[in-house]
Coordinates of C-alpha atoms and ligand atoms in Angstrom, one line a residue:
Chain A
X1221 CA 83.3 74.1 99.4
X1222 CA 85.1 72.4 102.3
X1223 CA 87.5 74.4 104.4
X1224 CA 90.3 72.1 103.2
X1225 CA 89.8 72.7 99.4
X1226 CA 89.4 76.4 100.2
X1227 CA 92.7 76.3 102.1
X1228 CA 94.6 74.5 99.4
X1229 CA 93.1 76.8 96.7
X1230 CA 94.2 79.7 98.7
X1231 CA 97.7 78.5 99.1
X1232 CA 97.9 78.0 95.4
X1233 CA 96.8 81.6 94.9
X1234 CA 99.3 82.8 97.5
X1235 CA 102.2 80.9 95.8
X1236 CA 101.0 81.2 92.2
X1237 CA 104.2 83.0 91.3
X1238 CA 106.4 80.1 92.2
X1239 CA 104.4 77.8 89.9
X1240 CA 104.7 80.4 87.2
X1241 CA 108.5 80.7 87.7
X1242 CA 108.9 76.9 87.4
X1243 CA 106.7 76.7 84.3
X1244 CA 108.4 79.6 82.6
X1245 CA 111.9 78.2 83.3
X1246 CA 110.9 74.7 82.1
X1247 CA 109.4 76.2 78.9
X1248 CA 112.4 78.3 78.1
X1249 CA 114.8 75.5 78.8
X1250 CA 112.8 73.2 76.5
X1251 CA 112.3 75.8 73.7
X1252 CA 115.3 78.1 73.6
X1253 CA 118.6 76.6 72.7
X1254 CA 121.3 77.2 75.2
X1255 CA 118.9 78.4 77.9
X1256 CA 119.3 75.5 80.2
X1257 CA 122.8 75.9 81.7
X1258 CA 124.0 76.8 85.2
X1259 CA 125.6 80.0 83.8
X1260 CA 122.2 81.3 82.8
X1261 CA 120.7 80.7 86.2
X1262 CA 123.5 82.6 88.0
X1263 CA 123.1 85.2 85.3
X1264 CA 119.4 85.5 86.1
X1265 CA 120.1 85.9 89.8
X1266 CA 122.9 88.4 89.1
X1267 CA 120.8 90.5 86.7
X1268 CA 117.9 90.6 89.2
X1269 CA 119.8 92.1 92.1
X1270 CA 119.1 95.8 91.4
X1271 CA 115.4 95.2 90.5
X1272 CA 115.1 92.9 93.5
X1273 CA 116.3 95.3 96.0
X1274 CA 114.1 98.1 94.6
X1275 CA 111.1 95.8 94.6
X1276 CA 111.4 95.2 98.3
X1277 CA 110.8 98.9 99.2
X1278 CA 108.0 99.2 96.7
X1279 CA 106.4 96.0 98.1
X1280 CA 106.6 97.3 101.7
X1281 CA 104.7 100.5 100.8
X1282 CA 102.1 98.7 98.7
X1283 CA 101.5 96.1 101.4
X1284 CA 100.9 99.0 103.9
X1285 CA 98.2 100.2 101.5
X1286 CA 100.1 103.0 99.8
X1287 CA 102.2 103.5 96.7
X1288 CA 105.8 104.8 95.9
X1289 CA 106.5 105.7 92.3
X1290 CA 109.7 107.5 93.2
X1291 CA 111.9 104.5 93.8
X1292 CA 113.4 104.4 90.3
X1293 CA 114.5 108.1 90.3
X1294 CA 115.7 107.8 93.9
X1295 CA 117.9 104.8 92.9
X1296 CA 119.2 106.9 89.9
X1297 CA 120.0 109.9 92.2
X1298 CA 121.8 107.6 94.7
X1299 CA 123.8 106.0 91.9
X1300 CA 124.7 109.5 90.5
X1301 CA 125.8 110.7 93.9
X1302 CA 128.0 107.7 94.4
X1303 CA 129.3 108.1 90.8
X1304 CA 130.2 111.7 91.2
X1305 CA 131.9 111.2 94.5
X1306 CA 133.8 108.0 93.8
X1307 CA 134.4 107.8 90.0
X1308 CA 137.6 109.0 88.5
X1309 CA 136.5 109.7 84.9
X1310 CA 133.8 111.8 83.4
X1311 CA 132.1 114.1 85.9
X1312 CA 133.5 111.9 88.8
X1313 CA 135.5 113.8 91.5
X1314 CA 137.5 110.7 92.3
X1315 CA 137.5 111.1 96.0
X1316 CA 139.9 108.6 97.7
X1317 CA 139.6 107.6 101.3
X1318 CA 142.2 105.7 103.3
X1319 CA 142.0 103.0 104.3
X1320 CA 140.4 102.1 101.0
X1321 CA 137.6 100.0 102.5
X1322 CA 136.2 103.2 104.2
X1323 CA 134.8 104.1 100.7
X1324 CA 132.3 101.2 101.0
X1325 CA 130.5 102.4 104.1
X1326 CA 130.8 106.0 103.0
X1327 CA 129.3 105.3 99.6
X1328 CA 126.5 103.2 101.2
X1329 CA 125.7 105.9 103.6
X1330 CA 125.5 108.5 100.9
X1331 CA 123.2 106.3 98.8
X1332 CA 120.9 105.1 101.5
X1333 CA 120.9 108.5 103.2
X1334 CA 119.7 110.3 100.1
X1335 CA 117.0 107.6 99.6
X1336 CA 115.9 107.8 103.2
X1337 CA 115.6 111.6 103.1
X1338 CA 113.4 111.5 100.0
X1339 CA 111.4 108.7 101.6
X1340 CA 110.9 110.9 104.7
X1341 CA 109.7 113.8 102.5
X1342 CA 107.2 111.5 100.6
X1343 CA 106.1 109.9 103.9
X1344 CA 105.5 113.2 105.6
X1345 CA 103.4 114.6 102.8
X1346 CA 101.4 111.5 102.3
X1347 CA 100.9 110.3 105.8
X1348 CA 101.0 113.5 107.9
X1349 CA 99.4 115.9 105.5
X1350 CA 97.2 113.2 104.0
X1351 CA 98.0 113.9 100.4
X1352 CA 97.6 111.3 97.6
X1353 CA 100.5 108.9 97.6
X1354 CA 100.2 108.4 93.9
X1355 CA 100.5 112.2 93.1
X1356 CA 103.2 112.9 95.7
X1357 CA 105.5 110.1 94.7
X1358 CA 104.8 110.7 91.0
X1359 CA 106.0 114.2 91.6
X1360 CA 109.1 112.9 93.4
X1361 CA 109.6 110.5 90.5
X1362 CA 109.9 113.6 88.2
X1363 CA 111.8 116.1 90.4
X1364 CA 114.3 113.6 91.6
X1365 CA 115.1 112.5 88.1
X1366 CA 115.3 116.2 87.3
X1367 CA 118.0 116.6 90.0
X1368 CA 119.9 113.7 88.4
X1369 CA 119.9 115.5 85.1
X1370 CA 120.8 118.8 86.6
X1371 CA 123.7 117.7 88.7
X1372 CA 125.2 115.6 85.9
X1373 CA 124.5 118.2 83.2
X1374 CA 123.5 115.2 81.1
X1375 CA 127.0 113.8 81.3
X1376 CA 128.2 110.6 83.0
X1377 CA 130.6 109.4 85.6
X1378 CA 132.9 106.5 84.8
X1379 CA 135.5 104.2 86.5
X1380 CA 134.1 103.7 89.9
X1381 CA 136.8 103.1 92.5
X1382 CA 137.9 99.4 92.5
X1383 CA 137.4 99.2 96.3
X1384 CA 133.7 99.6 95.7
X1385 CA 133.6 97.8 92.3
X1386 CA 134.9 94.8 94.2
X1387 CA 131.3 93.7 95.1
X1388 CA 130.5 93.2 91.4
X1389 CA 133.6 91.2 90.8
X1390 CA 134.1 89.0 93.8
X1391 CA 132.0 85.8 93.6
X1392 CA 130.8 83.3 96.2
X1393 CA 129.3 80.1 94.8
X1394 CA 129.5 81.6 91.3
X1395 CA 127.3 84.5 92.3
X1396 CA 128.7 88.0 92.7
X1397 CA 128.6 89.6 96.1
X1398 CA 126.2 92.3 94.8
X1399 CA 123.6 89.6 94.1
X1400 CA 124.2 88.1 97.5
X1401 CA 123.4 91.5 99.0
X1402 CA 120.1 91.4 97.2
X1403 CA 119.4 87.9 98.5
X1404 CA 120.4 89.0 102.0
X1405 CA 118.0 91.9 101.8
X1406 CA 115.1 89.6 100.9
X1407 CA 115.9 87.3 103.8
X1408 CA 116.1 90.2 106.3
X1409 CA 113.0 92.0 105.1
X1410 CA 111.0 88.7 104.8
X1411 CA 111.7 88.1 108.4
X1412 CA 111.0 91.7 109.3
X1413 CA 107.6 91.5 107.6
X1414 CA 106.5 88.0 108.8
X1415 CA 108.0 87.7 112.3
X1416 CA 108.2 91.1 113.9
X1417 CA 105.5 93.4 115.3
X1418 CA 106.5 96.2 112.9
X1419 CA 105.9 94.0 109.8
X1420 CA 102.6 92.6 111.3
X1421 CA 101.4 96.1 111.9
X1422 CA 102.2 97.2 108.4
X1423 CA 100.1 94.3 107.0
X1424 CA 97.2 95.2 109.4
X1425 CA 97.4 98.9 108.4
X1426 CA 97.2 97.8 104.8
X1427 CA 94.2 95.7 105.6
X1428 CA 92.2 98.1 107.7
X1429 CA 93.9 101.3 108.8
X1430 CA 91.0 102.4 111.0
X1431 CA 91.0 99.1 112.9
X1432 CA 94.8 99.3 113.4
X1433 CA 94.5 102.8 114.6
X1434 CA 91.7 102.0 117.0
X1435 CA 93.7 99.1 118.4
X1436 CA 96.4 101.6 119.4
X1437 CA 98.9 100.9 116.6
X1438 CA 100.9 104.0 115.8
X1439 CA 99.7 104.1 112.2
X1440 CA 101.3 107.4 111.2
X1441 CA 104.7 106.5 112.6
X1442 CA 104.7 103.1 111.0
X1443 CA 103.7 104.4 107.6
X1444 CA 106.4 107.1 107.6
X1445 CA 109.0 104.5 108.6
X1446 CA 107.8 102.3 105.6
X1447 CA 108.3 105.3 103.2
X1448 CA 111.7 106.0 104.7
X1449 CA 112.7 102.3 104.4
X1450 CA 111.5 102.2 100.8
X1451 CA 113.6 105.3 100.0
X1452 CA 116.7 103.9 101.8
X1453 CA 116.3 100.5 100.0
X1454 CA 115.9 102.3 96.7
X1455 CA 119.1 104.1 97.5
X1456 CA 120.8 100.7 98.1
X1457 CA 119.5 99.6 94.7
X1458 CA 121.1 102.7 93.2
X1459 CA 124.4 101.8 94.9
X1460 CA 124.2 98.4 93.3
X1461 CA 123.4 100.0 90.0
X1462 CA 126.4 102.2 90.1
X1463 CA 128.6 99.2 91.0
X1464 CA 127.2 97.1 88.1
X1465 CA 127.7 99.8 85.5
X1466 CA 130.9 101.1 87.2
X1467 CA 129.5 104.6 87.2
X1468 CA 126.4 106.5 86.5
X1469 CA 124.6 108.1 83.5
X1470 CA 121.8 110.6 83.6
X1471 CA 119.3 108.1 82.3
X1472 CA 120.5 105.2 84.5
X1473 CA 117.7 102.8 85.5
X1474 CA 115.0 104.3 83.3
X1475 CA 112.1 101.8 83.1
X1476 CA 113.0 100.0 86.3
X1477 CA 110.0 101.3 88.1
X1478 CA 107.6 99.4 85.9
X1479 CA 109.7 96.2 86.1
X1480 CA 109.6 96.6 89.9
X1481 CA 105.9 97.2 89.8
X1482 CA 105.3 94.1 87.7
X1483 CA 107.5 92.0 89.9
X1484 CA 105.7 93.1 93.0
X1485 CA 102.3 92.5 91.6
X1486 CA 103.2 89.2 89.9
X1487 CA 104.8 88.2 93.2
X1488 CA 101.4 88.2 94.9
X1489 CA 101.2 91.7 96.5
X1490 CA 97.8 93.1 96.0
X1491 CA 97.4 96.7 95.0
X1492 CA 94.6 97.1 97.5
X1493 CA 97.0 96.6 100.3
X1494 CA 97.4 94.1 103.2
X1495 CA 98.1 91.1 101.0
X1496 CA 101.4 89.6 99.9
X1497 CA 104.8 88.6 101.2
X1498 CA 108.4 89.2 100.2
X1499 CA 109.5 85.7 99.2
X1500 CA 106.8 85.8 96.5
X1501 CA 108.2 89.2 95.4
X1502 CA 111.6 87.6 95.0
X1503 CA 110.0 84.9 92.8
X1504 CA 108.4 87.7 90.8
X1505 CA 111.7 89.4 90.3
X1506 CA 113.3 86.1 89.2
X1507 CA 110.4 85.5 86.8
X1508 CA 110.9 88.9 85.1
X1509 CA 114.6 88.4 85.0
X1510 CA 114.2 84.9 83.4
X1511 CA 111.9 86.5 80.7
X1512 CA 114.5 89.2 80.1
X1513 CA 117.2 86.7 79.7
X1514 CA 115.1 84.7 77.2
X1515 CA 114.4 87.9 75.2
X1516 CA 118.2 88.6 75.1
X1517 CA 119.0 85.0 74.1
X1518 CA 116.4 85.1 71.3
X1519 CA 118.0 88.3 70.1
X1520 CA 114.8 90.4 69.9
X1521 CA 115.4 94.0 69.2
X1522 CA 115.3 96.3 72.3
X1523 CA 112.2 98.0 71.1
X1524 CA 110.2 94.8 71.5
X1525 CA 111.5 94.4 75.0
X1526 CA 109.6 97.5 76.0
X1527 CA 106.4 96.2 74.4
X1528 CA 106.8 93.0 76.3
X1529 CA 107.4 94.8 79.6
X1530 CA 104.3 96.9 79.1
X1531 CA 102.2 93.8 78.6
X1532 CA 103.8 92.2 81.6
X1533 CA 102.6 95.1 83.8
X1534 CA 99.2 94.8 82.3
X1535 CA 99.1 91.1 82.8
X1536 CA 100.2 91.6 86.4
X1537 CA 97.4 94.0 87.2
X1538 CA 94.9 91.7 85.5
X1539 CA 96.2 88.8 87.5
X1540 CA 95.7 90.9 90.7
X1541 CA 92.1 91.7 89.8
X1542 CA 91.4 88.1 89.0
X1543 CA 92.9 86.9 92.2
X1544 CA 90.9 89.4 94.2
X1545 CA 87.7 88.2 92.6
X1546 CA 88.5 84.6 93.3
X1547 CA 89.4 85.4 96.9
X1548 CA 86.1 87.2 97.4
X1549 CA 84.4 84.1 96.1
X1550 CA 86.4 81.9 98.4
X1551 CA 85.7 84.2 101.4
Chain B
X373 CA 73.2 96.6 140.8
X374 CA 75.7 96.8 143.6
X375 CA 78.5 99.1 142.4
X376 CA 78.1 101.9 140.0
X377 CA 80.5 101.7 137.0
X378 CA 79.4 104.9 135.1
X379 CA 77.1 107.6 136.3
X380 CA 75.8 110.2 133.9
X381 CA 74.7 113.5 135.4
X382 CA 72.7 116.0 133.3
X383 CA 74.6 115.4 130.1
X384 CA 73.7 118.0 127.4
X385 CA 74.9 118.3 123.9
X386 CA 74.1 121.0 121.3
X387 CA 75.0 120.9 117.7
X388 CA 74.7 124.6 116.9
X389 CA 71.0 125.4 117.5
X390 CA 70.0 121.7 117.7
X391 CA 69.8 120.4 121.3
X392 CA 70.5 116.7 120.7
X393 CA 70.7 115.9 124.4
X394 CA 68.8 117.9 126.9
X395 CA 70.1 116.6 130.2
X396 CA 70.6 112.9 130.4
X397 CA 71.0 111.2 133.8
X398 CA 71.3 107.5 134.4
X399 CA 73.8 105.0 135.6
X400 CA 75.3 101.6 134.7
X401 CA 76.4 99.0 137.2
X402 CA 79.3 96.5 137.0
X403 CA 78.1 93.4 135.1
X404 CA 74.9 95.1 134.1
X405 CA 73.5 95.2 130.6
X406 CA 71.6 98.3 129.8
X407 CA 69.5 98.4 126.6
X408 CA 69.3 101.9 125.2
X409 CA 66.1 102.4 123.1
X410 CA 64.6 105.3 121.3
X411 CA 63.2 106.5 118.0
X412 CA 65.5 107.6 115.2
X413 CA 67.2 110.9 116.1
X414 CA 66.4 110.5 119.8
X415 CA 70.1 111.0 120.7
X416 CA 71.3 107.5 121.4
X417 CA 74.3 107.5 119.2
X418 CA 75.3 111.0 120.4
X419 CA 75.2 109.8 124.0
X420 CA 77.3 106.7 123.2
X421 CA 79.8 108.8 121.4
X422 CA 80.1 111.2 124.3
X423 CA 80.8 108.2 126.7
X424 CA 83.4 106.8 124.4
X425 CA 85.3 110.1 123.7
X426 CA 84.1 110.6 120.2
X427 CA 82.2 113.7 121.1
X428 CA 82.5 116.2 124.1
X429 CA 79.4 117.1 126.0
X430 CA 78.3 120.7 126.0
X431 CA 77.7 120.4 129.8
X432 CA 77.1 117.8 132.4
X433 CA 79.2 115.4 134.4
X434 CA 80.3 111.7 134.2
X435 CA 81.6 109.6 137.0
X436 CA 83.5 106.5 136.0
X437 CA 84.3 104.1 138.9
X438 CA 83.5 106.9 141.2
X439 CA 85.8 109.5 139.7
X440 CA 85.1 112.4 137.4
X441 CA 85.7 111.3 133.8
X442 CA 85.6 112.9 130.4
X443 CA 87.5 111.3 127.5
X444 CA 88.8 113.8 124.9
X445 CA 89.5 111.0 122.3
X446 CA 88.4 107.4 121.8
X447 CA 92.0 106.4 122.7
X448 CA 91.6 108.0 126.1
X449 CA 88.3 106.2 126.7
X450 CA 89.8 103.0 125.6
X451 CA 92.8 103.4 128.0
X452 CA 90.2 103.8 130.8
X453 CA 88.5 100.5 129.7
X454 CA 85.6 102.0 127.7
X455 CA 85.2 101.1 124.1
X456 CA 82.6 101.0 121.3
X457 CA 82.7 97.9 119.2
X458 CA 81.7 98.9 115.7
X459 CA 81.2 96.3 113.1
X460 CA 83.9 96.3 110.4
X461 CA 85.9 98.9 112.2
X462 CA 87.8 96.9 114.7
X463 CA 89.1 93.8 112.8
X464 CA 91.7 93.4 110.1
X465 CA 90.1 90.7 108.0
X466 CA 93.4 90.1 106.0
X467 CA 95.1 88.5 109.0
X468 CA 94.3 85.5 111.2
X469 CA 92.3 85.3 114.4
X470 CA 95.4 85.3 116.6
X471 CA 96.8 88.5 115.0
X472 CA 93.5 90.2 115.5
X473 CA 93.2 89.1 119.1
X474 CA 96.6 90.5 119.8
X475 CA 96.4 93.5 117.5
X476 CA 98.7 96.2 118.9
X477 CA 99.5 94.1 122.0
X478 CA 101.6 91.4 120.4
X479 CA 103.7 89.1 122.7
X480 CA 107.3 89.2 121.6
X481 CA 110.6 87.5 122.5
X482 CA 113.8 89.5 122.0
X483 CA 116.5 87.8 120.1
X484 CA 119.6 90.0 119.9
X485 CA 117.6 93.0 121.0
X486 CA 115.1 92.6 118.2
X487 CA 111.5 91.8 119.1
X488 CA 110.1 88.7 117.4
X489 CA 106.4 87.7 117.5
X490 CA 105.9 84.8 119.9
X491 CA 103.2 83.1 117.7
X492 CA 102.9 80.0 119.9
X493 CA 102.2 81.9 123.1
X494 CA 99.7 84.1 121.4
X495 CA 97.8 81.2 119.8
X496 CA 97.6 79.4 123.1
X497 CA 96.1 82.4 124.9
X498 CA 93.7 83.2 122.0
X499 CA 92.5 79.6 121.9
X500 CA 91.9 79.5 125.6
X501 CA 90.0 82.8 125.7
X502 CA 87.8 82.0 122.8
X503 CA 86.9 78.4 123.7
X504 CA 86.2 79.3 127.3
X505 CA 83.7 81.8 126.0
X506 CA 82.1 79.0 123.9
X507 CA 83.0 80.4 120.5
X508 CA 83.4 77.8 117.8
X509 CA 86.1 78.8 115.4
X510 CA 87.7 75.9 113.4
X511 CA 91.3 77.3 113.4
X512 CA 92.9 80.2 115.1
X513 CA 95.0 80.5 112.0
X514 CA 92.0 81.2 109.7
X515 CA 92.0 84.7 108.2
X516 CA 89.1 86.6 109.6
X517 CA 87.7 87.3 106.1
X518 CA 86.6 83.6 106.0
X519 CA 84.7 83.9 109.3
X520 CA 81.0 84.6 109.7
X521 CA 79.7 87.9 111.2
X522 CA 78.9 86.1 114.4
X523 CA 82.4 84.7 114.8
X524 CA 83.9 88.1 114.1
X525 CA 81.7 89.6 116.8
X526 CA 82.8 86.9 119.2
X527 CA 86.5 87.8 118.5
X528 CA 85.8 91.5 119.1
X529 CA 83.8 91.0 122.4
X530 CA 86.2 88.4 123.8
X531 CA 89.2 90.6 122.9
X532 CA 87.6 93.4 124.7
X533 CA 87.0 91.4 127.8
X534 CA 90.4 89.8 127.7
X535 CA 92.2 93.1 127.7
X536 CA 90.6 94.5 130.8
X537 CA 87.7 96.3 129.2
X538 CA 85.2 97.6 131.8
X539 CA 82.4 99.2 129.8
X540 CA 81.4 97.9 126.4
X541 CA 79.3 100.1 124.1
X542 CA 77.4 98.5 121.2
X543 CA 75.6 100.6 118.6
X544 CA 73.2 98.3 116.8
X545 CA 75.6 95.4 116.8
X546 CA 73.3 92.9 115.1
X547 CA 72.2 95.0 112.2
X548 CA 74.0 92.7 109.7
X549 CA 73.5 89.3 111.4
X550 CA 71.0 86.4 111.0
X551 CA 68.7 85.0 113.6
X552 CA 71.0 82.3 114.9
X553 CA 74.1 84.5 114.9
X554 CA 72.2 87.2 116.8
X555 CA 71.2 84.7 119.4
X556 CA 74.8 83.7 119.9
X557 CA 75.8 87.3 120.0
X558 CA 73.3 87.9 122.8
X559 CA 74.7 84.9 124.7
X560 CA 78.1 86.4 124.2
X561 CA 77.0 89.7 125.6
X562 CA 75.7 87.9 128.7
X563 CA 78.9 86.0 129.0
X564 CA 80.9 89.3 128.8
X565 CA 78.7 90.9 131.4
X566 CA 79.1 87.9 133.7
X567 CA 82.7 88.9 134.0
X568 CA 81.7 92.1 135.7
X569 CA 81.8 94.2 132.5
X570 CA 79.1 96.9 132.1
X571 CA 77.4 96.8 128.7
X572 CA 75.3 99.5 126.9
X573 CA 73.6 98.2 123.8
X574 CA 71.6 100.3 121.4
X575 CA 69.0 98.4 119.5
X576 CA 65.9 98.9 117.5
X577 CA 64.5 95.5 118.2
X578 CA 62.4 95.3 121.3
X579 CA 62.7 91.5 121.5
X580 CA 66.5 91.7 121.7
X581 CA 66.4 94.3 124.4
X582 CA 64.2 92.0 126.5
X583 CA 66.4 89.0 125.8
X584 CA 69.6 90.5 126.9
X585 CA 69.2 93.6 129.1
X586 CA 68.9 93.9 132.9
X587 CA 67.6 97.4 132.5
X588 CA 65.9 99.3 129.7
X589 CA 66.6 103.0 129.3
X590 CA 64.5 104.9 126.8
X591 CA 65.5 108.2 125.3
X592 CA 63.1 110.5 123.6
X593 CA 63.9 113.9 122.1
X594 CA 67.2 114.1 124.1
X595 CA 65.8 113.2 127.5
X596 CA 65.4 110.0 129.5
X597 CA 61.8 109.0 129.0
X598 CA 62.0 105.8 131.0
X599 CA 64.5 103.9 133.0
X600 CA 63.1 100.5 134.2
X601 CA 64.1 97.1 135.3
X602 CA 63.4 94.6 132.6
X603 CA 61.5 92.3 134.8
X604 CA 59.2 95.2 135.9
X605 CA 58.0 96.3 132.4
X606 CA 56.7 95.0 129.2
X607 CA 57.4 95.6 125.5
X608 CA 54.1 97.5 125.2
X609 CA 55.0 99.8 128.0
X610 CA 58.4 100.4 126.5
X611 CA 56.9 101.2 123.1
X612 CA 54.7 103.8 124.7
X613 CA 57.7 105.4 126.3
X614 CA 59.4 105.5 123.0
X615 CA 56.5 107.1 121.2
X616 CA 55.7 109.5 124.0
X617 CA 52.8 108.2 126.0
X618 CA 54.5 107.5 129.3
X619 CA 52.5 105.1 131.4
X620 CA 52.3 105.8 135.1
X621 CA 54.5 103.5 137.0
X622 CA 56.9 102.9 134.1
X623 CA 59.8 104.4 136.0
X624 CA 61.5 107.7 136.7
X625 CA 61.5 110.2 134.0
X626 CA 64.6 112.3 133.2
X627 CA 64.3 115.9 134.2
X628 CA 63.4 118.3 131.4
Ligands
ADP1234 N1 77.3 115.9 114.1 C1 76.1 116.4 114.2 N2 75.8 117.6 113.8 C2 74.5 118.1 113.9 N3 73.5 117.4 114.4 C3 73.7 116.1 114.8 C4 75.0 115.6 114.7 N4 74.9 114.3 115.2 C5 73.7 114.1 115.5 N5 72.9 115.2 115.3 C6 71.5 115.4 115.6 O1 71.3 115.0 116.9 C7 70.1 114.3 117.1 C8 70.4 112.9 117.7 O2 71.0 112.0 116.7 P1 71.5 110.6 117.1 O3 72.3 110.6 118.3 O4 72.3 110.1 115.9 O5 70.2 109.8 117.2 P2 69.9 108.2 117.3 O6 71.2 107.5 117.3 O7 69.1 108.0 118.5 O8 69.1 107.9 116.1 C9 69.5 114.2 115.7 O9 68.5 115.3 115.6 C10 70.6 114.4 114.8 O10 70.2 115.1 113.6
MG1235 MG1 72.0 106.0 115.9

């Protein structure tokens, strides 16, 4: 194989998700009545904001060669905290700040702060004490959701303060601000991963931790920061979730983890670490969101959605294995 | 050799009851290539690990550039300019040549206080360093996983030389390489040494030792069984040192 064919094959593999997105959108537009309209596309972007933000954190940790299963529960806890503090109905305490806009940074700080703390806890146990990331973050997935249930008593908070709700309502170019926040996150973190030493180091740690360590890269510190970032971003996803639903319920966001997981893997991030980039993850998120929209439009019962999502995760992992094999053959 | 880079003085190492090194003394000059030979279990790897901070000697003294030296960790040794290059342990194959060359030492430009990678500057320096060493790598932007074992070794050795390495330790560096790649690797070692870097290479293959080394040091049962100029000995003489029938006139023997 000439280097050029190899190179082009490899860039096809790297950008596979974009081809898939285009094919799926074209197929749905052709086959499903009413699919092809601008409204649907803004809808897809809007519906993908929470999932998108959550996927960024998950992708960071997987690229660095680890795993964070706790992001869904962390988002739920952040949403519940924002709901309890700033909702006026249900279990909401209806706290008001003046001037009103202060509630935006305050609620953001609460959401991201909670996430960062749990991320620090995960990171410390996994990186410093060298415990299995899978088990530690699975435990966090369970106990954090437990806290959500405990503090809410199974009840919900409604009527989020309009000052915060504003992000879901105000639109720029037909897309709500909350979705713009997700897009901005993708831009910022894509640049962070591709253009800064920190991002480069995470990729190298994911590729060969020993080599990175031997080259003087502060592996422990970088990995803990990655876990903290993943937690904080999951907190931000929770904040967006609270805004979108104008409150929080005890089972808010259940199932998002597997969507995020599927989006990340379909987006080209390899589970073995060191491979993948965030723009692809965004394409993966949009792809899942397009499929969800199609399911809704076709009016499939909700139970089937779960089956389809399960198969999507399976397909994503199969795709990852297949791509790894192909890459090995190319190498 | 004119100036001594590293002097080992009666280095001993015990693992519990096992005396792996029983008093090793020899020295390495700047720009000198020393081949370390010996049977399996003779103590070669143990000695190299002690020099590079992976192990601490039980007793004995090391002088590095004339000053007493004992590295507690590989990082400490590396900071002093001493490094072991292990195959597969020092490159990240999932990123390109430039990223590997600058691993942990990236050039950045600050924009609004945030450090950004200066890819162009890094690529320029990498290209210059590798081509001046005669390495043929089609593109500096190729991921290392697509490069041959020999090309990978060239990156490692040139990276070491470029970043001010002073003493290079190689433990069986050609175990996984073919004939042609090994020949290039040996050339590369000579190129590195010509820049004033001291090299210690452990090898099992006599022919390699005679191709690349200035001096040959033989270790047997934890002592120096021979320390000879390459030009003043022969493969047969060295084999006899390794197996234990020291010839007269083969060189000084380490004290027991
Ligand atoms: N960590 C260790 N614990 C106990 N014994 C060891 C250890 N490392 C090496 N040895 C012993 O020290 C001796 C020298 O080993 P080594 O330096 O690996 O030899 P070589 O590299 O020359 O083959 C051997 O007898 C080996 O069994
Ligand atoms: Mg050995």
